[in-house]
Short mmCIF file of C-alpha atoms in Angstrom, two decimals:
data_model
loop_
_atom_site.label_atom_id
_atom_site.label_comp_id
_atom_site.label_asym_id
_atom_site.label_seq_id
_atom_site.Cartn_x
_atom_site.Cartn_y
_atom_site.Cartn_z
CA UNK B 844 1.00 -16.31 -32.86
CA UNK B 845 0.49 -12.60 -32.27
CA UNK B 846 2.82 -9.65 -31.82
CA UNK B 847 2.10 -8.17 -28.40
CA UNK B 848 3.54 -4.94 -27.02
CA UNK B 849 3.79 -4.36 -23.28
CA UNK B 850 4.35 -0.78 -22.11
CA UNK B 851 6.26 -0.91 -18.83
CA UNK B 852 8.83 -3.35 -17.51
CA UNK B 853 7.82 -3.40 -13.87
CA UNK B 854 6.23 -6.23 -11.89
CA UNK B 855 3.05 -6.57 -13.95
CA UNK B 856 4.80 -5.98 -17.28
CA UNK B 857 7.52 -8.56 -16.69
CA UNK B 858 5.04 -11.15 -15.44
CA UNK B 859 2.79 -10.60 -18.47
CA UNK B 860 5.84 -10.97 -20.70
CA UNK B 861 6.63 -14.35 -19.18
CA UNK B 862 3.04 -15.61 -19.36
CA UNK B 863 2.67 -14.54 -23.01
CA UNK B 864 6.14 -15.72 -23.98
CA UNK B 865 5.32 -19.17 -22.63
CA UNK B 866 2.45 -19.27 -25.11
CA UNK B 867 4.82 -18.58 -27.99
CA UNK B 868 3.72 -15.04 -28.80
CA UNK B 869 6.16 -12.45 -30.15
CA UNK B 870 6.38 -10.20 -27.11
CA UNK B 871 8.06 -6.79 -26.90
CA UNK B 872 8.47 -4.91 -23.61
CA UNK B 873 9.11 -1.17 -23.89
CA UNK B 874 10.61 0.31 -20.72
CA UNK B 875 11.63 3.96 -20.48
CA UNK B 876 14.18 3.31 -17.72
CA UNK B 877 17.67 1.92 -18.24
CA UNK B 878 16.69 -1.37 -16.57
CA UNK B 879 13.67 -3.50 -15.73
CA UNK B 880 11.94 -3.58 -12.35
CA UNK B 881 13.21 -0.30 -10.97
CA UNK B 882 10.32 0.12 -8.52
CA UNK B 883 10.27 -3.60 -7.73
CA UNK B 884 13.89 -3.22 -6.65
CA UNK B 885 12.93 -0.95 -3.72
CA UNK B 886 9.71 -2.80 -2.81
CA UNK B 887 9.55 -4.05 0.78
CA UNK B 888 12.61 -1.97 1.72
CA UNK B 889 14.58 -3.81 -0.93
CA UNK B 890 13.44 -7.25 0.19
CA UNK B 891 10.38 -7.53 -2.10
CA UNK B 892 7.28 -8.83 -0.34
CA UNK B 893 6.09 -10.99 -3.27
CA UNK B 894 2.65 -11.97 -2.05
CA UNK B 895 0.80 -13.12 1.05
CA UNK B 896 -0.09 -16.71 1.93
CA UNK B 897 -3.44 -15.76 3.51
CA UNK B 898 -6.74 -17.39 2.59
CA UNK B 899 -8.94 -15.82 -0.07
CA UNK B 900 -11.25 -14.12 2.43
CA UNK B 901 -8.36 -12.25 4.04
CA UNK B 902 -6.97 -11.38 0.61
CA UNK B 903 -10.16 -9.65 -0.50
CA UNK B 904 -10.51 -7.92 2.88
CA UNK B 905 -7.02 -6.52 2.29
CA UNK B 906 -7.97 -4.95 -1.05
CA UNK B 907 -9.12 -1.40 -0.31
CA UNK B 908 -10.49 -0.34 -3.70
CA UNK B 909 -12.70 -2.46 -6.00
CA UNK B 910 -12.04 -5.91 -4.49
CA UNK B 911 -14.95 -7.50 -6.38
CA UNK B 912 -13.38 -6.57 -9.70
CA UNK B 913 -10.44 -8.82 -8.78
CA UNK B 914 -12.43 -12.02 -8.20
CA UNK B 915 -11.89 -13.49 -11.65
CA UNK B 916 -8.23 -12.45 -11.93
CA UNK B 917 -7.34 -13.70 -8.45
CA UNK B 918 -9.01 -17.08 -8.85
CA UNK B 919 -7.26 -17.39 -12.22
CA UNK B 920 -3.89 -16.86 -10.54
CA UNK B 921 -4.00 -17.06 -6.74
CA UNK B 922 -1.36 -16.23 -4.16
CA UNK B 923 -0.49 -19.95 -4.03
CA UNK B 924 -0.10 -19.92 -7.82
CA UNK B 925 2.26 -16.96 -7.47
CA UNK B 926 4.39 -18.82 -4.93
CA UNK B 927 4.58 -21.87 -7.21
CA UNK B 928 5.34 -19.65 -10.20
CA UNK B 929 8.37 -18.05 -8.56
CA UNK B 930 9.60 -21.31 -7.12
CA UNK B 931 9.32 -22.73 -10.64
CA UNK B 932 11.57 -19.92 -11.85
CA UNK B 933 14.17 -21.05 -9.31
CA UNK B 934 13.48 -18.46 -6.61
CA UNK B 935 13.51 -19.84 -3.07
CA UNK B 936 10.91 -18.12 -0.88
CA UNK B 937 10.10 -17.95 2.82
CA UNK B 938 7.11 -16.96 4.91
CA UNK B 939 7.27 -14.34 7.65
CA UNK B 940 4.88 -12.79 10.16
CA UNK B 941 1.42 -12.10 8.80
CA UNK B 942 1.80 -14.50 5.86
CA UNK B 943 4.25 -12.25 4.05
CA UNK B 944 6.24 -14.08 1.38
CA UNK B 945 9.83 -12.95 0.65
CA UNK B 946 12.75 -14.37 -1.30
CA UNK B 947 14.98 -16.39 1.05
CA UNK B 948 17.88 -14.14 0.06
CA UNK B 949 15.99 -10.99 1.16
CA UNK B 950 17.10 -9.40 -2.12
CA UNK B 951 14.52 -7.94 -4.48
CA UNK B 952 17.17 -8.12 -7.20
CA UNK B 953 16.75 -11.90 -7.17
CA UNK B 954 13.05 -11.54 -8.02
CA UNK B 955 13.88 -9.25 -10.93
CA UNK B 956 16.70 -11.60 -11.89
CA UNK B 957 14.55 -14.73 -12.28
CA UNK B 958 11.90 -12.83 -14.25
CA UNK B 959 14.50 -11.26 -16.53
CA UNK B 960 16.23 -14.61 -17.08
CA UNK B 961 12.93 -16.24 -18.04
CA UNK B 962 12.05 -13.40 -20.41
CA UNK B 963 15.35 -13.89 -22.22
CA UNK B 964 14.86 -17.66 -22.37
CA UNK B 965 11.48 -17.07 -24.00
CA UNK B 966 13.03 -14.63 -26.48
CA UNK B 967 10.90 -11.74 -25.24
CA UNK B 968 12.38 -8.59 -26.74
CA UNK B 969 13.25 -5.99 -24.10
CA UNK B 970 13.60 -2.39 -25.28
CA UNK B 971 15.19 -0.24 -22.57
CA UNK B 972 15.31 3.59 -22.61
CA UNK B 973 12.31 3.40 -24.93
CA UNK B 974 9.66 5.97 -24.09
CA UNK B 975 6.19 5.44 -25.56
CA UNK B 976 4.53 8.65 -26.70
CA UNK B 977 1.16 7.37 -27.84
CA UNK B 978 -1.03 4.30 -28.28
CA UNK B 979 -2.17 4.00 -31.87
CA UNK B 980 -5.77 3.01 -32.57
CA UNK B 981 -7.99 2.80 -35.61
CA UNK B 982 -11.71 2.80 -36.30
CA UNK B 983 -12.83 -0.46 -37.95
CA UNK B 984 -15.54 -0.43 -40.66
CA UNK B 985 -18.02 -1.94 -38.22
CA UNK B 986 -17.51 1.05 -35.92
CA UNK B 987 -15.23 -0.76 -33.50
CA UNK B 988 -12.17 1.01 -32.12
CA UNK B 989 -9.08 -1.18 -32.14
CA UNK B 990 -5.41 -0.99 -31.19
CA UNK B 991 -2.86 -1.08 -33.99
CA UNK B 992 0.39 -0.34 -32.15
CA UNK B 993 2.41 2.35 -30.39
CA UNK B 994 4.36 5.47 -31.28
CA UNK B 995 7.73 5.96 -29.58
CA UNK B 996 9.19 9.32 -28.56
CA UNK B 997 11.79 8.95 -31.32
CA UNK B 998 8.98 8.86 -33.88
CA UNK B 999 9.12 5.15 -34.63
CA UNK B 1000 5.81 3.36 -35.09
CA UNK B 1001 5.57 -0.19 -33.76
CA UNK B 1002 2.71 -2.26 -35.11
CA UNK B 1003 1.08 -4.73 -32.72
CA UNK B 1004 -1.92 -7.06 -32.52
CA UNK B 1005 -2.35 -6.24 -28.84
CA UNK B 1006 -1.04 -3.59 -26.44
CA UNK B 1007 -0.82 -4.05 -22.68
CA UNK B 1008 -0.39 -0.97 -20.48
CA UNK B 1009 1.64 -1.85 -17.37
CA UNK B 1010 3.07 1.58 -16.57
CA UNK B 1011 2.39 1.59 -12.83
CA UNK B 1012 0.94 4.52 -10.90
CA UNK B 1013 2.29 7.88 -9.79
CA UNK B 1014 4.25 7.00 -6.65
CA UNK B 1015 8.06 6.81 -6.43
CA UNK B 1016 8.41 8.97 -9.53
CA UNK B 1017 12.18 8.57 -9.52
CA UNK B 1018 11.56 4.99 -10.66
CA UNK B 1019 9.66 6.17 -13.73
CA UNK B 1020 6.11 6.10 -12.38
CA UNK B 1021 5.09 9.45 -13.82
CA UNK B 1022 1.47 8.75 -14.73
CA UNK B 1023 1.99 7.89 -18.41
CA UNK B 1024 -0.60 5.14 -18.16
CA UNK B 1025 -3.30 7.56 -17.06
CA UNK B 1026 -2.54 9.76 -20.06
CA UNK B 1027 -2.69 6.74 -22.42
CA UNK B 1028 -6.03 5.78 -20.88
CA UNK B 1029 -7.53 9.26 -21.29
CA UNK B 1030 -6.22 9.64 -24.83
CA UNK B 1031 -7.89 6.37 -25.82
CA UNK B 1032 -11.23 7.43 -24.34
CA UNK B 1033 -11.12 5.96 -20.83
CA UNK B 1034 -12.07 7.52 -17.52
CA UNK B 1035 -9.41 7.83 -14.84
CA UNK B 1036 -10.57 8.25 -11.24
CA UNK B 1037 -8.94 10.85 -8.99
CA UNK B 1038 -5.52 9.70 -7.86
CA UNK B 1039 -3.97 10.24 -4.45
CA UNK B 1040 -0.96 8.86 -2.57
CA UNK B 1041 -1.64 5.68 -0.58
CA UNK B 1042 0.32 3.62 1.93
CA UNK B 1043 1.91 6.91 2.87
CA UNK B 1044 2.82 8.70 6.15
CA UNK B 1045 0.44 11.32 7.58
CA UNK B 1046 0.98 14.87 8.78
CA UNK B 1047 -0.33 15.98 12.16
CA UNK B 1048 -1.14 19.30 13.83
CA UNK B 1049 0.14 18.99 17.40
CA UNK B 1050 3.64 20.07 18.37
CA UNK B 1051 3.90 17.28 20.93
CA UNK B 1052 3.69 14.66 18.16
CA UNK B 1053 6.73 15.98 16.29
CA UNK B 1054 8.59 16.31 19.59
CA UNK B 1055 8.53 12.52 19.80
CA UNK B 1056 10.32 12.14 16.45
CA UNK B 1057 12.08 8.77 16.20
CA UNK B 1058 9.93 7.02 18.79
CA UNK B 1059 8.44 3.74 17.62
CA UNK B 1060 5.46 2.22 19.44
CA UNK B 1061 4.50 -1.43 19.05
CA UNK B 1062 1.24 -3.09 20.00
CA UNK B 1063 -0.88 0.05 20.01
CA UNK B 1064 -4.37 0.53 18.58
CA UNK B 1065 -5.05 3.39 16.18
CA UNK B 1066 -8.53 4.82 15.61
CA UNK B 1067 -9.27 7.56 13.08
CA UNK B 1068 -12.61 9.35 13.19
CA UNK B 1069 -14.47 11.93 11.17
CA UNK B 1070 -16.72 13.37 13.86
CA UNK B 1071 -18.36 10.32 15.43
CA UNK B 1072 -17.81 8.07 12.41
CA UNK B 1073 -14.93 5.61 12.73
CA UNK B 1074 -13.01 5.52 9.43
CA UNK B 1075 -10.24 3.15 10.51
CA UNK B 1076 -9.37 1.07 13.55
CA UNK B 1077 -6.53 -1.40 13.87
CA UNK B 1078 -3.67 -2.68 15.97
CA UNK B 1079 0.07 -2.63 15.21
CA UNK B 1080 3.21 -0.52 15.07
CA UNK B 1081 3.80 3.15 14.27
CA UNK B 1082 6.58 5.71 14.21
CA UNK B 1083 6.58 9.39 15.20
CA UNK B 1084 8.34 11.67 12.70
CA UNK B 1085 9.31 15.32 12.25
CA UNK B 1086 6.04 15.90 10.34
CA UNK B 1087 3.64 13.46 12.03
CA UNK B 1088 3.42 9.68 11.90
CA UNK B 1089 4.53 6.74 9.81
CA UNK B 1090 4.98 2.99 10.28
CA UNK B 1091 2.85 0.01 9.14
CA UNK B 1092 -0.27 0.94 11.10
CA UNK B 1093 -0.33 4.50 9.77
CA UNK B 1094 0.52 3.52 6.19
CA UNK B 1095 -2.43 1.15 6.09
CA UNK B 1096 -4.72 3.78 7.65
CA UNK B 1097 -3.75 6.26 4.93
CA UNK B 1098 -5.41 4.12 2.26
CA UNK B 1099 -8.74 4.32 4.09
CA UNK B 1100 -8.68 7.97 5.13
CA UNK B 1101 -7.10 9.76 2.15
CA UNK B 1102 -10.33 10.77 0.43
CA UNK B 1103 -11.80 12.04 3.72
CA UNK B 1104 -8.73 14.21 4.38
CA UNK B 1105 -9.44 16.06 1.14
CA UNK B 1106 -12.46 17.57 2.95
CA UNK B 1107 -10.65 18.49 6.16
CA UNK B 1108 -8.74 17.30 9.20
CA UNK B 1109 -9.55 14.05 11.03
CA UNK B 1110 -9.27 13.05 14.69
CA UNK B 1111 -6.82 10.33 15.63
CA UNK B 1112 -6.61 8.38 18.87
CA UNK B 1113 -4.08 5.87 20.17
CA UNK B 1114 -4.83 3.23 22.74
CA UNK B 1115 -1.40 2.98 24.32
CA UNK B 1116 -2.35 -0.06 26.42
CA UNK B 1117 -4.89 -2.00 24.30
CA UNK B 1118 -4.37 -5.27 26.18
CA UNK B 1119 -5.72 -3.74 29.40
CA UNK B 1120 -9.12 -2.27 30.27
CA UNK B 1121 -9.49 1.04 32.09
CA UNK B 1122 -10.42 -0.92 35.22
CA UNK B 1123 -7.28 -3.04 35.03
CA UNK B 1124 -5.12 0.03 34.46
CA UNK B 1125 -6.78 1.79 37.39
CA UNK B 1126 -6.05 -1.13 39.70
CA UNK B 1127 -2.41 -1.08 38.59
CA UNK B 1128 -2.22 2.67 39.14
CA UNK B 1129 -3.75 2.38 42.61
CA UNK B 1130 -1.25 -0.31 43.57
CA UNK B 1131 1.61 1.94 42.54
CA UNK B 1132 0.04 4.87 44.40
CA UNK B 1133 -0.23 2.70 47.52
CA UNK B 1134 3.42 1.66 47.27
CA UNK B 1135 4.55 5.29 46.99
CA UNK B 1136 1.94 7.19 48.95
CA UNK B 1137 4.07 10.27 49.53
CA UNK B 1138 5.72 10.33 46.13
CA UNK B 1139 4.94 12.82 43.39
CA UNK B 1140 2.81 11.66 40.48
CA UNK B 1141 5.61 12.23 37.93
CA UNK B 1142 7.86 9.80 39.81
CA UNK B 1143 5.26 7.03 40.04
CA UNK B 1144 4.48 6.70 36.32
CA UNK B 1145 8.01 6.83 34.90
CA UNK B 1146 7.85 3.14 33.98
CA UNK B 1147 4.55 3.44 32.14
CA UNK B 1148 5.87 5.07 28.98
CA UNK B 1149 8.99 5.36 26.78
CA UNK B 1150 11.25 8.32 27.59
CA UNK B 1151 9.97 10.53 24.73
CA UNK B 1152 6.31 9.82 25.47
CA UNK B 1153 6.57 10.26 29.27
CA UNK B 1154 6.75 14.13 29.35
CA UNK B 1155 3.95 14.38 26.80
CA UNK B 1156 1.70 12.21 28.95
CA UNK B 1157 2.48 14.38 31.96
CA UNK B 1158 1.38 17.43 29.95
CA UNK B 1159 -1.81 15.88 28.60
CA UNK B 1160 -2.77 13.76 31.60
CA UNK B 1161 -4.44 16.55 33.59
CA UNK B 1162 -2.59 15.81 36.84
CA UNK B 1163 0.06 18.22 38.14
CA UNK B 1164 3.39 16.34 37.92
CA UNK B 1165 4.41 17.41 41.44
CA UNK B 1166 1.11 16.42 43.05
CA UNK B 1167 1.42 13.80 45.79
CA UNK B 1168 -0.31 10.61 44.74
CA UNK B 1169 -2.39 10.34 47.92
CA UNK B 1170 -4.01 13.68 46.96
CA UNK B 1171 -5.09 12.52 43.48
CA UNK B 1172 -8.84 12.02 43.10
CA UNK B 1173 -10.63 9.27 41.23
CA UNK B 1174 -11.79 11.82 38.64
CA UNK B 1175 -8.19 12.83 38.01
CA UNK B 1176 -7.14 9.19 37.67
CA UNK B 1177 -9.94 8.53 35.17
CA UNK B 1178 -9.02 11.61 33.13
CA UNK B 1179 -5.39 10.47 33.01
CA UNK B 1180 -6.33 6.90 32.02
CA UNK B 1181 -8.61 8.27 29.32
CA UNK B 1182 -5.53 9.85 27.72
CA UNK B 1183 -3.74 6.49 27.98
CA UNK B 1184 -6.62 4.76 26.20
CA UNK B 1185 -7.46 7.69 23.87
CA UNK B 1186 -4.23 9.58 23.22
CA UNK B 1187 -5.44 12.42 20.94
CA UNK B 1188 -3.99 14.05 17.85
CA UNK B 1189 -5.17 15.69 14.62
CA UNK B 1190 -4.37 14.34 11.15
CA UNK B 1191 -4.16 17.24 8.70
CA UNK B 1192 -3.08 15.48 5.51
CA UNK B 1193 -1.08 12.83 3.69
CA UNK B 1194 2.52 13.14 2.58
CA UNK B 1195 2.92 13.40 -1.18
CA UNK B 1196 3.56 10.86 -3.94
CA UNK B 1197 7.32 10.98 -3.38
CA UNK B 1198 6.79 9.06 -0.13
CA UNK B 1199 3.80 6.93 -1.18
CA UNK B 1200 4.29 3.21 -1.73
CA UNK B 1201 1.38 3.03 -4.16
CA UNK B 1202 -1.21 5.16 -5.93
CA UNK B 1203 -4.90 5.06 -5.09
CA UNK B 1204 -7.15 5.67 -8.08
CA UNK B 1205 -6.53 4.99 -11.75
CA UNK B 1206 -8.20 3.59 -14.85
CA UNK B 1207 -11.89 3.09 -14.06
CA UNK B 1208 -12.46 -0.64 -13.71
CA UNK B 1209 -16.03 -0.50 -15.03
CA UNK B 1210 -14.46 0.11 -18.43
CA UNK B 1211 -12.24 -2.99 -18.15
CA UNK B 1212 -13.23 -6.65 -18.57
CA UNK B 1213 -12.44 -8.26 -15.17
CA UNK B 1214 -11.72 -11.64 -16.75
CA UNK B 1215 -9.20 -10.46 -19.31
CA UNK B 1216 -8.18 -6.88 -18.36
CA UNK B 1217 -9.16 -5.87 -21.90
CA UNK B 1218 -10.66 -2.44 -22.44
CA UNK B 1219 -14.38 -2.43 -23.16
CA UNK B 1220 -13.81 0.64 -25.34
CA UNK B 1221 -10.76 -0.31 -27.42
CA UNK B 1222 -10.37 -3.84 -28.75
CA UNK B 1223 -7.07 -5.57 -27.88
CA UNK B 1224 -5.98 -2.84 -25.44
CA UNK B 1225 -5.32 -4.06 -21.89
CA UNK B 1226 -4.53 -2.37 -18.55
CA UNK B 1227 -2.83 -4.29 -15.72
CA UNK B 1228 -1.31 -3.63 -12.30
CA UNK B 1229 -1.18 -0.33 -10.46
CA UNK B 1230 -2.41 1.78 -13.39
CA UNK B 1231 -5.89 0.39 -12.62
CA UNK B 1232 -8.13 1.76 -9.85
CA UNK B 1233 -7.08 -1.07 -7.54
CA UNK B 1234 -5.06 -0.92 -4.34
CA UNK B 1235 -4.53 -2.91 -1.18
CA UNK B 1236 -2.86 -2.64 2.22
CA UNK B 1237 0.76 -3.60 2.88
CA UNK B 1238 1.75 -7.24 3.13
CA UNK B 1239 2.30 -8.41 -0.45
CA UNK B 1240 -1.24 -7.78 -1.66
CA UNK B 1241 -0.42 -5.07 -4.20
CA UNK B 1242 2.16 -7.25 -5.94
CA UNK B 1243 -0.38 -10.10 -6.00
CA UNK B 1244 -2.70 -7.71 -7.86
CA UNK B 1245 0.10 -7.20 -10.39
CA UNK B 1246 0.66 -10.95 -10.89
CA UNK B 1247 -3.07 -11.79 -11.09
CA UNK B 1248 -3.99 -9.04 -13.53
CA UNK B 1249 -0.95 -9.87 -15.69
CA UNK B 1250 -2.04 -13.50 -15.87
CA UNK B 1251 -5.62 -12.47 -16.73
CA UNK B 1252 -4.37 -10.39 -19.68
CA UNK B 1253 -2.39 -13.41 -20.90
CA UNK B 1254 -5.13 -16.02 -20.68
CA UNK B 1255 -4.31 -18.51 -23.43
CA UNK B 1256 -7.81 -19.01 -24.77
CA UNK B 1257 -8.17 -15.25 -25.22
CA UNK B 1258 -4.96 -14.49 -27.07
#
């Protein structure tokens, strides 16, 4: 059996420790924090969305960057395998809207707890407050570069047959995700793609957006365009903030539009009534006009929008609020309904890594074996989880990437 070092005690690192420990290897996890799973603890607002029960087609559609790279790893350890794995560790799970899988307790600490308990049962050595300074490699006589261990910040050298980098990305830096893995990759001769925050709120230009701070809209459709090109279009829930927008719909959009925002602002549009066509909305509006023929426009549409959105729609709608409804022309109605179906705003940028759920970009996957997560450049060096150039939308998909890549790096026939 081999001595294997895992750098990072987050989701991927702990899972790899369990998988390798079950095979009888001498496994050491080096974690620079004072405890394991610090980022996992806050995942899913502290509830930990473990995975998603969706079918494989939906899973791969939910992976934003390099989905094809994940084929081998995912089929080697699917979302159903992940559910069975955690249930086997004694964690009771439940399914919620959209196939999201959570612990029944709604406590992420229970997920960390069952992993930590299993690691101890398997005699995996956990080294807390242990910062790794460098990955040690050597040139073999045949010209092959190979891992030989790690160097700790305190100067201690740890020899190892294999080293697995599971350091995470660059988001939520307070949890220890400070980009160490990218440095290790570069120092050992690997390419790292540009990184940017993902699953992150967006900043907007218009004053009327920030005026609606605190307003949450459900069942709206968001479209983001770069000129005429549609970059993202989907349906869901969002939240107006003091800087722009957040909420599930916006967070997902951020993963698709981030690289485009680096070149300039983008146009955003909300369909505030996606279940109704313009014609249906016009018929409804005409009925309400008929019922209040001598009323002012502002008094007829009060029930159309939430309180914070109502004055903004009066401003943007193109109809004078005091105008009597029987004086409003068809052209004015159509212009107003266009704002209902295409509520406009400008996205100027993403919030930074401090607010990002994950990191987009990372170790270039072309330099990694997709079946084993082993480097193609350094023998017996592996990269798993968020440190890789892999990311997905919200809903448990990013943690599934962690579990699947961890399992791939621990494939029994390869170790």
